[in-house]
GROMACS .gro file of C-alpha atoms in nm:
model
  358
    1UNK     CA    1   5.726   2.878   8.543
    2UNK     CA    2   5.728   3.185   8.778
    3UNK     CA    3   5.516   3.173   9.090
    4UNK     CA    4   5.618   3.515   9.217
    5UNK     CA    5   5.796   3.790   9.028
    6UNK     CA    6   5.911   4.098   9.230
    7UNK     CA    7   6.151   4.382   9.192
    8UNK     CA    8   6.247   4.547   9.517
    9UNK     CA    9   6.445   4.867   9.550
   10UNK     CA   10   6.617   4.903   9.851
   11UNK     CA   11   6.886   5.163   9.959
   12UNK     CA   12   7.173   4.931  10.100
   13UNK     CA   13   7.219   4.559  10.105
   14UNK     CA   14   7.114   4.458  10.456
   15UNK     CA   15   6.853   4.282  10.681
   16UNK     CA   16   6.563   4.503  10.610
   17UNK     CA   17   6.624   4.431  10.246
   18UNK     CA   18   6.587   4.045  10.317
   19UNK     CA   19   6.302   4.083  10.531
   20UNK     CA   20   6.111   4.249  10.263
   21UNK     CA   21   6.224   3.992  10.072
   22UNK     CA   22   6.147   3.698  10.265
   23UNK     CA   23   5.794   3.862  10.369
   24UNK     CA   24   5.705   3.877  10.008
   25UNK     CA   25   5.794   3.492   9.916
   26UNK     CA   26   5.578   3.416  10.217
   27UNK     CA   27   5.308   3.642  10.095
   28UNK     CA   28   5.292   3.437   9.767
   29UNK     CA   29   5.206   3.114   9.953
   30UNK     CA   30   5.559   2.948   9.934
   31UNK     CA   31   5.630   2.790  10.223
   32UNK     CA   32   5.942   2.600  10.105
   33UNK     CA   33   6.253   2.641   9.913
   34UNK     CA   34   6.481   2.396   9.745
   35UNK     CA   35   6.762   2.602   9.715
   36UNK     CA   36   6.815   3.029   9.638
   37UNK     CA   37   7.038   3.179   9.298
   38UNK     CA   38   7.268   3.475   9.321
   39UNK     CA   39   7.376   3.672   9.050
   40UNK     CA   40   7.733   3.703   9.089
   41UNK     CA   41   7.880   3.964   8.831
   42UNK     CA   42   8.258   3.776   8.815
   43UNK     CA   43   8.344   3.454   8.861
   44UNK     CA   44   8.724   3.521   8.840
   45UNK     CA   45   9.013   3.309   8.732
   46UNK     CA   46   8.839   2.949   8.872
   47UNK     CA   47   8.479   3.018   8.885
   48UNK     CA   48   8.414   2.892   8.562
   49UNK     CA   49   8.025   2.802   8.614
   50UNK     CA   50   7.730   2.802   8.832
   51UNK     CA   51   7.838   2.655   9.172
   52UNK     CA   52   7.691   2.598   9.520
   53UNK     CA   53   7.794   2.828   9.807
   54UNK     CA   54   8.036   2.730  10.081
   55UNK     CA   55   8.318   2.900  10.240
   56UNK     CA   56   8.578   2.870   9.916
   57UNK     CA   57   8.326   3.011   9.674
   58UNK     CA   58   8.301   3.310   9.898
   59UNK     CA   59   8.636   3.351   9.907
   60UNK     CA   60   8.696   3.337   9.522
   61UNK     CA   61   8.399   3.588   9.495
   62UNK     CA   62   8.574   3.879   9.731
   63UNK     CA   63   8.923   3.785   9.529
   64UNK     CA   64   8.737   3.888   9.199
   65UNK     CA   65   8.593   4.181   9.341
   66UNK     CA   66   8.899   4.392   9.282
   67UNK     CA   67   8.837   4.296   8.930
   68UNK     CA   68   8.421   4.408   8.959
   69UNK     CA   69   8.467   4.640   9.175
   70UNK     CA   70   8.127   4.780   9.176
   71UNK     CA   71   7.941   4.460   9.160
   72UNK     CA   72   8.110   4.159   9.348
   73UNK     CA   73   8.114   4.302   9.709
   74UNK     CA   74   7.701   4.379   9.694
   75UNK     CA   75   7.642   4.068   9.568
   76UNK     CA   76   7.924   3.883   9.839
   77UNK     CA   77   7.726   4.079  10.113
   78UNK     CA   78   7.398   3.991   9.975
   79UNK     CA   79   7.521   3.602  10.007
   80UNK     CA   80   7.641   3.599  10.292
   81UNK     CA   81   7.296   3.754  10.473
   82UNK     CA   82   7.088   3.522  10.283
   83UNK     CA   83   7.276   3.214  10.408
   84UNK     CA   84   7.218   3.353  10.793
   85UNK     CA   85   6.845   3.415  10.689
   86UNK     CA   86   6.776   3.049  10.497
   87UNK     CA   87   7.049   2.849  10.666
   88UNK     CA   88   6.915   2.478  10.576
   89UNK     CA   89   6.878   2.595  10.239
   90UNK     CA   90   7.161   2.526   9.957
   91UNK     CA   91   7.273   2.880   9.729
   92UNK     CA   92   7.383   2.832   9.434
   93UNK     CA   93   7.569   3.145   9.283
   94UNK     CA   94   7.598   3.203   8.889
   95UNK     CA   95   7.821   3.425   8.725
   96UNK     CA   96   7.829   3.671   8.468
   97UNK     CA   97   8.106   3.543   8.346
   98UNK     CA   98   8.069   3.182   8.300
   99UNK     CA   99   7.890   3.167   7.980
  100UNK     CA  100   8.240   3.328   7.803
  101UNK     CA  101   8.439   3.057   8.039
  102UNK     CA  102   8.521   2.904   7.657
  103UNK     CA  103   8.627   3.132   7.455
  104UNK     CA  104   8.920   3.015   7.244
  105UNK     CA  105   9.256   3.165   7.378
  106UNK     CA  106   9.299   3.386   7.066
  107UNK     CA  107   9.018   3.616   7.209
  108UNK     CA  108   9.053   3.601   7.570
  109UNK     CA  109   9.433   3.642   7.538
  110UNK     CA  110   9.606   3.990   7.594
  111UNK     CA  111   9.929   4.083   7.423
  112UNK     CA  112  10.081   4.151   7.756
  113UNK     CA  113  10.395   4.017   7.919
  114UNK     CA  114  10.384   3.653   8.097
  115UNK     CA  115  10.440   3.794   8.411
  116UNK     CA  116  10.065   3.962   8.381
  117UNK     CA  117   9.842   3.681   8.255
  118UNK     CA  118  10.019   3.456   8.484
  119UNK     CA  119   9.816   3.632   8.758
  120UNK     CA  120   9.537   3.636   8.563
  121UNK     CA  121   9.537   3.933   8.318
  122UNK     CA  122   9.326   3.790   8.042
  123UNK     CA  123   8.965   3.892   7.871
  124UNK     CA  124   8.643   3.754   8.094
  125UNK     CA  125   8.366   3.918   7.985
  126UNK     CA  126   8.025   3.977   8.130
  127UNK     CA  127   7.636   3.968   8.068
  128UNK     CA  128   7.653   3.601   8.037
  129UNK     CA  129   7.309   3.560   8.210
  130UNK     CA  130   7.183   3.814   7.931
  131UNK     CA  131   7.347   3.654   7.644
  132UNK     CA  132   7.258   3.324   7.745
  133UNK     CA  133   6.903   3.387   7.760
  134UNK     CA  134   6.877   3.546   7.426
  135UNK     CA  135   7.059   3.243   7.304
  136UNK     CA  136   6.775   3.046   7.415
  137UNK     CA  137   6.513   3.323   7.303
  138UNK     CA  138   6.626   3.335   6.925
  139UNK     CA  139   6.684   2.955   6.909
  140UNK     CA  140   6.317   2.898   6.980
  141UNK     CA  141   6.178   3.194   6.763
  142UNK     CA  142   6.369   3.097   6.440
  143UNK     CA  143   6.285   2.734   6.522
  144UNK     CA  144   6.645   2.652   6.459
  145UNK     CA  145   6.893   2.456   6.756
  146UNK     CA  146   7.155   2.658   6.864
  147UNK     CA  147   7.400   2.461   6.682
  148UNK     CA  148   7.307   2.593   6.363
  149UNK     CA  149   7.299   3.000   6.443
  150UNK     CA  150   7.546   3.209   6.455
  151UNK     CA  151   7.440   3.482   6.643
  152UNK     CA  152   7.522   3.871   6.775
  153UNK     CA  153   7.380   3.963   7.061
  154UNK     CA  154   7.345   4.324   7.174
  155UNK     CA  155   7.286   4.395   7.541
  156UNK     CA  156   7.211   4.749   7.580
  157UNK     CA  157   7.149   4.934   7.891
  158UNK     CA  158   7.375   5.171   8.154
  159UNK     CA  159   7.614   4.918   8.119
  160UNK     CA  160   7.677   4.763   7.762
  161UNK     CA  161   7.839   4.449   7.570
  162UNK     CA  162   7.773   4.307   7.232
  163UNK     CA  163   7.873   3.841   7.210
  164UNK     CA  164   7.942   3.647   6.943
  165UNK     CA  165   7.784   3.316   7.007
  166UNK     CA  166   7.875   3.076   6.724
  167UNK     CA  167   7.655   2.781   6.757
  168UNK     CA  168   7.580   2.794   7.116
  169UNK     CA  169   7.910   2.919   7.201
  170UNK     CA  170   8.056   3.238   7.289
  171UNK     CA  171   8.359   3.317   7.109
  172UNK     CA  172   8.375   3.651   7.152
  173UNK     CA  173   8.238   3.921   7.360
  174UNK     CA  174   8.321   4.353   7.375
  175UNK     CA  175   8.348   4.367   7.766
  176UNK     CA  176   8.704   4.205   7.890
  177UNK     CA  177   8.888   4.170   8.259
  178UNK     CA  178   8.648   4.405   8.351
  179UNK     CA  179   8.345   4.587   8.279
  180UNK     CA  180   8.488   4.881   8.131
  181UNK     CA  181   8.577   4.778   7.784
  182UNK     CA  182   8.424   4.783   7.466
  183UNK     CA  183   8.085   5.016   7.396
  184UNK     CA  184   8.028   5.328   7.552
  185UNK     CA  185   7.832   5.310   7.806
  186UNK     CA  186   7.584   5.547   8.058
  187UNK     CA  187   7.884   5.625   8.268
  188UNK     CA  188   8.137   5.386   8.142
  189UNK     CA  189   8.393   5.448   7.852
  190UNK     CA  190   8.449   5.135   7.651
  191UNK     CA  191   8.747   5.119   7.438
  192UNK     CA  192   9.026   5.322   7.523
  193UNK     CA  193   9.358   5.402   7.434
  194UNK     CA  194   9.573   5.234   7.725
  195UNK     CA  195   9.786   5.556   7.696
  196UNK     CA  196   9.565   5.764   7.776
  197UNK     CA  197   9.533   5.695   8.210
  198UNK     CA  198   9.920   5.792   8.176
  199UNK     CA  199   9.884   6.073   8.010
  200UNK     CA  200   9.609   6.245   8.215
  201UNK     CA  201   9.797   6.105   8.508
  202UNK     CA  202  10.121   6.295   8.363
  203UNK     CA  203   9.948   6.604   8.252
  204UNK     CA  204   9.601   6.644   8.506
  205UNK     CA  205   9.815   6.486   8.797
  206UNK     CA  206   9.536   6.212   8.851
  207UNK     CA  207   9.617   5.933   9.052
  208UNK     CA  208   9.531   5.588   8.944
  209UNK     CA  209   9.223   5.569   9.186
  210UNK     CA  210   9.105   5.892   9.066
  211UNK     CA  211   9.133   5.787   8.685
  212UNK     CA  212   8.971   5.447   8.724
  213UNK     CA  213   8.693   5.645   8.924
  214UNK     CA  214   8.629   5.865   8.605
  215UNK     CA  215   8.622   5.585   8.358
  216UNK     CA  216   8.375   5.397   8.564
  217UNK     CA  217   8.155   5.679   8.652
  218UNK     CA  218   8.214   5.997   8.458
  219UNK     CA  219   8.253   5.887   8.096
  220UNK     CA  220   8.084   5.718   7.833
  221UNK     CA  221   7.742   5.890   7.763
  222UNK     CA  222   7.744   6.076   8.053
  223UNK     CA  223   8.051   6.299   7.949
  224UNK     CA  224   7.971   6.271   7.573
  225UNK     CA  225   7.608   6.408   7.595
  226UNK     CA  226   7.672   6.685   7.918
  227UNK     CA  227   7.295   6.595   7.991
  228UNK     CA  228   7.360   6.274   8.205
  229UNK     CA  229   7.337   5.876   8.150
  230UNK     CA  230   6.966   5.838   8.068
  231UNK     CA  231   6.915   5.744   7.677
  232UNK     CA  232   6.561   5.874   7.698
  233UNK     CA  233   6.684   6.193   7.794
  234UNK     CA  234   6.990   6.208   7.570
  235UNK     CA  235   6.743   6.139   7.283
  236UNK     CA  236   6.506   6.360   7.346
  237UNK     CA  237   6.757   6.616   7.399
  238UNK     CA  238   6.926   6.536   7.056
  239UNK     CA  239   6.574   6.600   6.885
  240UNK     CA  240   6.565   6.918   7.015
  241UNK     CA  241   6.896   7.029   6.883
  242UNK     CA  242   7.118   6.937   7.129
  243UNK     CA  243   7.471   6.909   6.964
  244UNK     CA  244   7.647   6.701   7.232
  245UNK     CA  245   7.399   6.464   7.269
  246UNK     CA  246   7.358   6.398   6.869
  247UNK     CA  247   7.716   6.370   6.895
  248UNK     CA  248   7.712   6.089   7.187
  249UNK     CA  249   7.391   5.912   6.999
  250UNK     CA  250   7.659   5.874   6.692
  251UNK     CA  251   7.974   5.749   6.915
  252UNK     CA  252   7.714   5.521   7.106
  253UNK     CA  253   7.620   5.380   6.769
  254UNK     CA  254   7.915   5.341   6.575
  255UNK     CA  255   8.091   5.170   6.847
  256UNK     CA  256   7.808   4.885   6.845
  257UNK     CA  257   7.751   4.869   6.511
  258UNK     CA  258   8.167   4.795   6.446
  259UNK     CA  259   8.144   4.561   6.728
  260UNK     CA  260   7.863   4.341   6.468
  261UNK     CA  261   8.040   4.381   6.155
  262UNK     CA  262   8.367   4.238   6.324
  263UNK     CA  263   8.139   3.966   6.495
  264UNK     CA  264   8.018   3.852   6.185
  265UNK     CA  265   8.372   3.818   6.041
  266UNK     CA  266   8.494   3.620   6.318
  267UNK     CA  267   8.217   3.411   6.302
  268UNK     CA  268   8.181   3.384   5.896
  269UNK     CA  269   7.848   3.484   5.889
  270UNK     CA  270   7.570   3.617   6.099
  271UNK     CA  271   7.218   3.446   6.091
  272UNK     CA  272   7.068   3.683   6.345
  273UNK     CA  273   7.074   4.011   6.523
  274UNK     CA  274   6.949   4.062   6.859
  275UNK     CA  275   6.872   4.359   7.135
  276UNK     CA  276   6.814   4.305   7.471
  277UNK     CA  277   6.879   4.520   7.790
  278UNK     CA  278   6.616   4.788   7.895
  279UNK     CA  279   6.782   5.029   7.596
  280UNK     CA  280   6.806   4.767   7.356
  281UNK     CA  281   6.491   4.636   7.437
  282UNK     CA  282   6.296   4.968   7.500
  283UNK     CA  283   6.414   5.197   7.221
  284UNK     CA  284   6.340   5.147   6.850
  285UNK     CA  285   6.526   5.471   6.742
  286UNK     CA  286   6.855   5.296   6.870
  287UNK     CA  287   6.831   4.968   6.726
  288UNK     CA  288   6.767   5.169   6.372
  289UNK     CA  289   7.073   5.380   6.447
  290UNK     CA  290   7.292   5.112   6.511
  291UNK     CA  291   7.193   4.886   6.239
  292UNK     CA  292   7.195   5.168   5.953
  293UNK     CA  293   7.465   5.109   5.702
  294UNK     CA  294   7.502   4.734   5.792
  295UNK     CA  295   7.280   4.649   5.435
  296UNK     CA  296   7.569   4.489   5.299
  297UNK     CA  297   7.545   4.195   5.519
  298UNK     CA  298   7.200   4.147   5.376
  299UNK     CA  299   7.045   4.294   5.702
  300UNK     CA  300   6.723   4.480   5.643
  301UNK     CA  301   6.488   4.624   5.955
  302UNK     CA  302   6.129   4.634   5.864
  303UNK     CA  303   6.053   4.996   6.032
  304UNK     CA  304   5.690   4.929   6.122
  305UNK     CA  305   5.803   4.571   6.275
  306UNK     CA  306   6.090   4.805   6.450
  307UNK     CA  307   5.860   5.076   6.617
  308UNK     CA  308   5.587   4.845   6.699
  309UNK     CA  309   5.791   4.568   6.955
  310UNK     CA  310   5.699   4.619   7.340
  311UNK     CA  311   5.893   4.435   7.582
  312UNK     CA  312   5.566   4.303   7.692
  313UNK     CA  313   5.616   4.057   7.426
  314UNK     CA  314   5.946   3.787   7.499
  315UNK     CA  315   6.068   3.843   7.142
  316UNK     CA  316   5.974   3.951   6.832
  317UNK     CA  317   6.136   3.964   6.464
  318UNK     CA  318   6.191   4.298   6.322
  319UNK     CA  319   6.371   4.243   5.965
  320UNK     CA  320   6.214   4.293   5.653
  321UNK     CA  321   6.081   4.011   5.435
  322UNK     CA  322   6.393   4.048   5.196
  323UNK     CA  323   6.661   4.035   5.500
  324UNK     CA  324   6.883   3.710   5.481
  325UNK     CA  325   6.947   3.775   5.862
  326UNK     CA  326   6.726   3.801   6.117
  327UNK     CA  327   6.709   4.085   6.359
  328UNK     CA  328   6.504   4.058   6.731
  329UNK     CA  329   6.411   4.230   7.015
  330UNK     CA  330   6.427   4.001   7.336
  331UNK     CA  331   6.250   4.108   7.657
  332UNK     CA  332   6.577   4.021   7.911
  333UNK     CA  333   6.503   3.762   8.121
  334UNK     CA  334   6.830   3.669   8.341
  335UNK     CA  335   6.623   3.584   8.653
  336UNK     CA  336   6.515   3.297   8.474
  337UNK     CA  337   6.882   3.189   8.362
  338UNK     CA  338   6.960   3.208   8.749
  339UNK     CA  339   6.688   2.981   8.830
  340UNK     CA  340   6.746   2.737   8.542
  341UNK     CA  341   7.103   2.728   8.631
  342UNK     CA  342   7.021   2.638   9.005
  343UNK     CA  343   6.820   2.387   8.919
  344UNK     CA  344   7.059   2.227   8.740
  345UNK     CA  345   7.339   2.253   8.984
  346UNK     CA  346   7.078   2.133   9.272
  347UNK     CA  347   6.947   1.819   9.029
  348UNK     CA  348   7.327   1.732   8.929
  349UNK     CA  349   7.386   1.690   9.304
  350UNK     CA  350   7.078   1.525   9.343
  351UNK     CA  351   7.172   1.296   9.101
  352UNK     CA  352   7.536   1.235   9.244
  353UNK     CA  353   7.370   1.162   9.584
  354UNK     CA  354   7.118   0.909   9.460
  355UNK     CA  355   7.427   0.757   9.277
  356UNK     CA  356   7.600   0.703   9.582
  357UNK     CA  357   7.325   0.591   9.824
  358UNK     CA  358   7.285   0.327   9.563
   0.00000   0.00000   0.00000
């Protein structure tokens, strides 16, 4: 159960960021911790699950930051100041990644010579925390163990991945050895011809730095729409008239809603359909645009279920009475898959240590 929950916006990772921070856990009347989770966005080639901190697991973290290039160094930096701030304290970091750390080889694998996945070319994916916690989530609202639900779950926000998780397991997931493939995204542009960086290269005379810059930060909606990242804004803009950002509502869209038909054939079936992220979770107007058309898999959305969800609530059901599969809303909640997955790293050495002294 949560004793504090905070959100703290800060310009730069750096000691006035954890002094706000640490101020504000001793504001709540915690005087001790047992140990401190970091999200970590990729775990890399051997960071396969939740791990405590030492001077190797650092190391593997700034290797893989060339693959999450955005993400890894802030969260290496914010590591390495928390372990000067709370130095008798053990920190446990969990990745983004680890919850995909299964998938069978025929969907991590990349038709690419041996020579490339033998230094690690190969499909990771990300949102693990996310997925993993809707796991849990629709589990416990159907009333049904993960081992019987097959499940596709739709994280929607600036950034943007859909998982299959066939009972309890992901098998499949859009993003791959980084986070630029599969949806569009706010800035980000999914799928993409691997031509195409040579061809702008050839014909723009972009280098490689500049290309990767664009994909990351001036595609997806962003470029579609002309009116920015922001979904709000995109869809108000579209119900004013707005041609490009119709057109980028569509491409957004289509791209998730092919990503859950070809989920549910890889998985044989789909028992339930879920939306988290602050899009997925925040805007009904989406979740009816992406599941329109997808009737032949016996998926219905009751509309007045659909408008009425706030993310107030943890999770609600949304399909109509006559829908064989389930559809939900699920408030994200991967702060508490950090802190359930330090816990269990912390009691499993507990555990080993009680072992031994015995």
């Amino acid at each position: 159960m949560p004793v504090i929950e905070s959100t703290i916006d800060h310009p730069a990772v750096d000691a006035a960021a954890f002094d706000e921070i640490k101020q504000q856990v001793r504001s709540s009347g915690v005087t001790s911790l047992n140990a401190i989770g970091h999200r970590v966005a990729h775990g890399g080639p051997f960071l396969r699950e939740a791990a405590f901190v030492d001077a190797k697991v650092e190391h593997e973290i700034d290797q893989a930051a060339a693959l999450a290039p955005q993400h890894n160094p802030v969260a290496l930096a914010g590591i390495r100041i928390a372990r000067e701030r709370w130095p008798g304290v053990r920190h446990v970091a969990v990745f983004d990644t680890a919850f995909h750390a299964g998938m069978p080889e025929h969907a991590s694998c990349y038709a690419v010579p041996q020579s490339w996945r033998a230094v690690g070319v190969r499909r990771f994916g990300f949102h693990g925390l996310s997925h993993q916690s809707v796991l849990a989530a629709v589990s416990s609202a159907l009333m049904r163990p993960p081992s019987e639900l097959r499940i596709v779950s739709c994280h929607i926000g600036n950034g943007a991945s859909v998982c299959a998780i066939d009972r309890g397991r992901s098998v499949d997931t859009s993003m791959g050895m980084t986070a630029l493939e599969g949806l569009v995204m706010g800035t980000r542009s999914g799928d993409l011809d691997p031509g195409v960086p040579g061809y702008v290269a050839r014909t723009l005379g972009l280098s490689l730095v500049q290309i990767e810059a664009a994909l990351y930060s001036d595609s997806g909606l962003k470029a579609l729409s002309g009116v920015g990242s922001d979904l709000r804004e995109i869809e108000s803009r579209a119900r004013d008239g707005h041609a490009a950002a119709q057109m980028a509502l569509q491409v957004h869209a289509y791209r998730v809603r092919k990503y859950i038909g070809a989920y549910a054939a890889a998985m044989g079936g789909c028992d339930a359909v879920a939306f988290t992220g602050v899009a997925g979770e925040n805007s009904p107007t989406l979740r009816c645009r992406i599941l329109d058309g997808l009737e032949f898999l016996g998926l219905h959305l009751d509309e007045e279920r659909n408008r009425a969800f706030s993310p107030a609530s943890e999770v609600s059901q949304l399909q109509a009475s006559r829908s064989s599969v389930a559809v939900l809303a699920v408030r994200a909640r991967e702060q508490w898959v950090i802190a359930h997955e330090t816990a269990r790293v912390l009691n499993g050495a507990l555990s080993a240590e009680h072992e031994i002294d015995e």
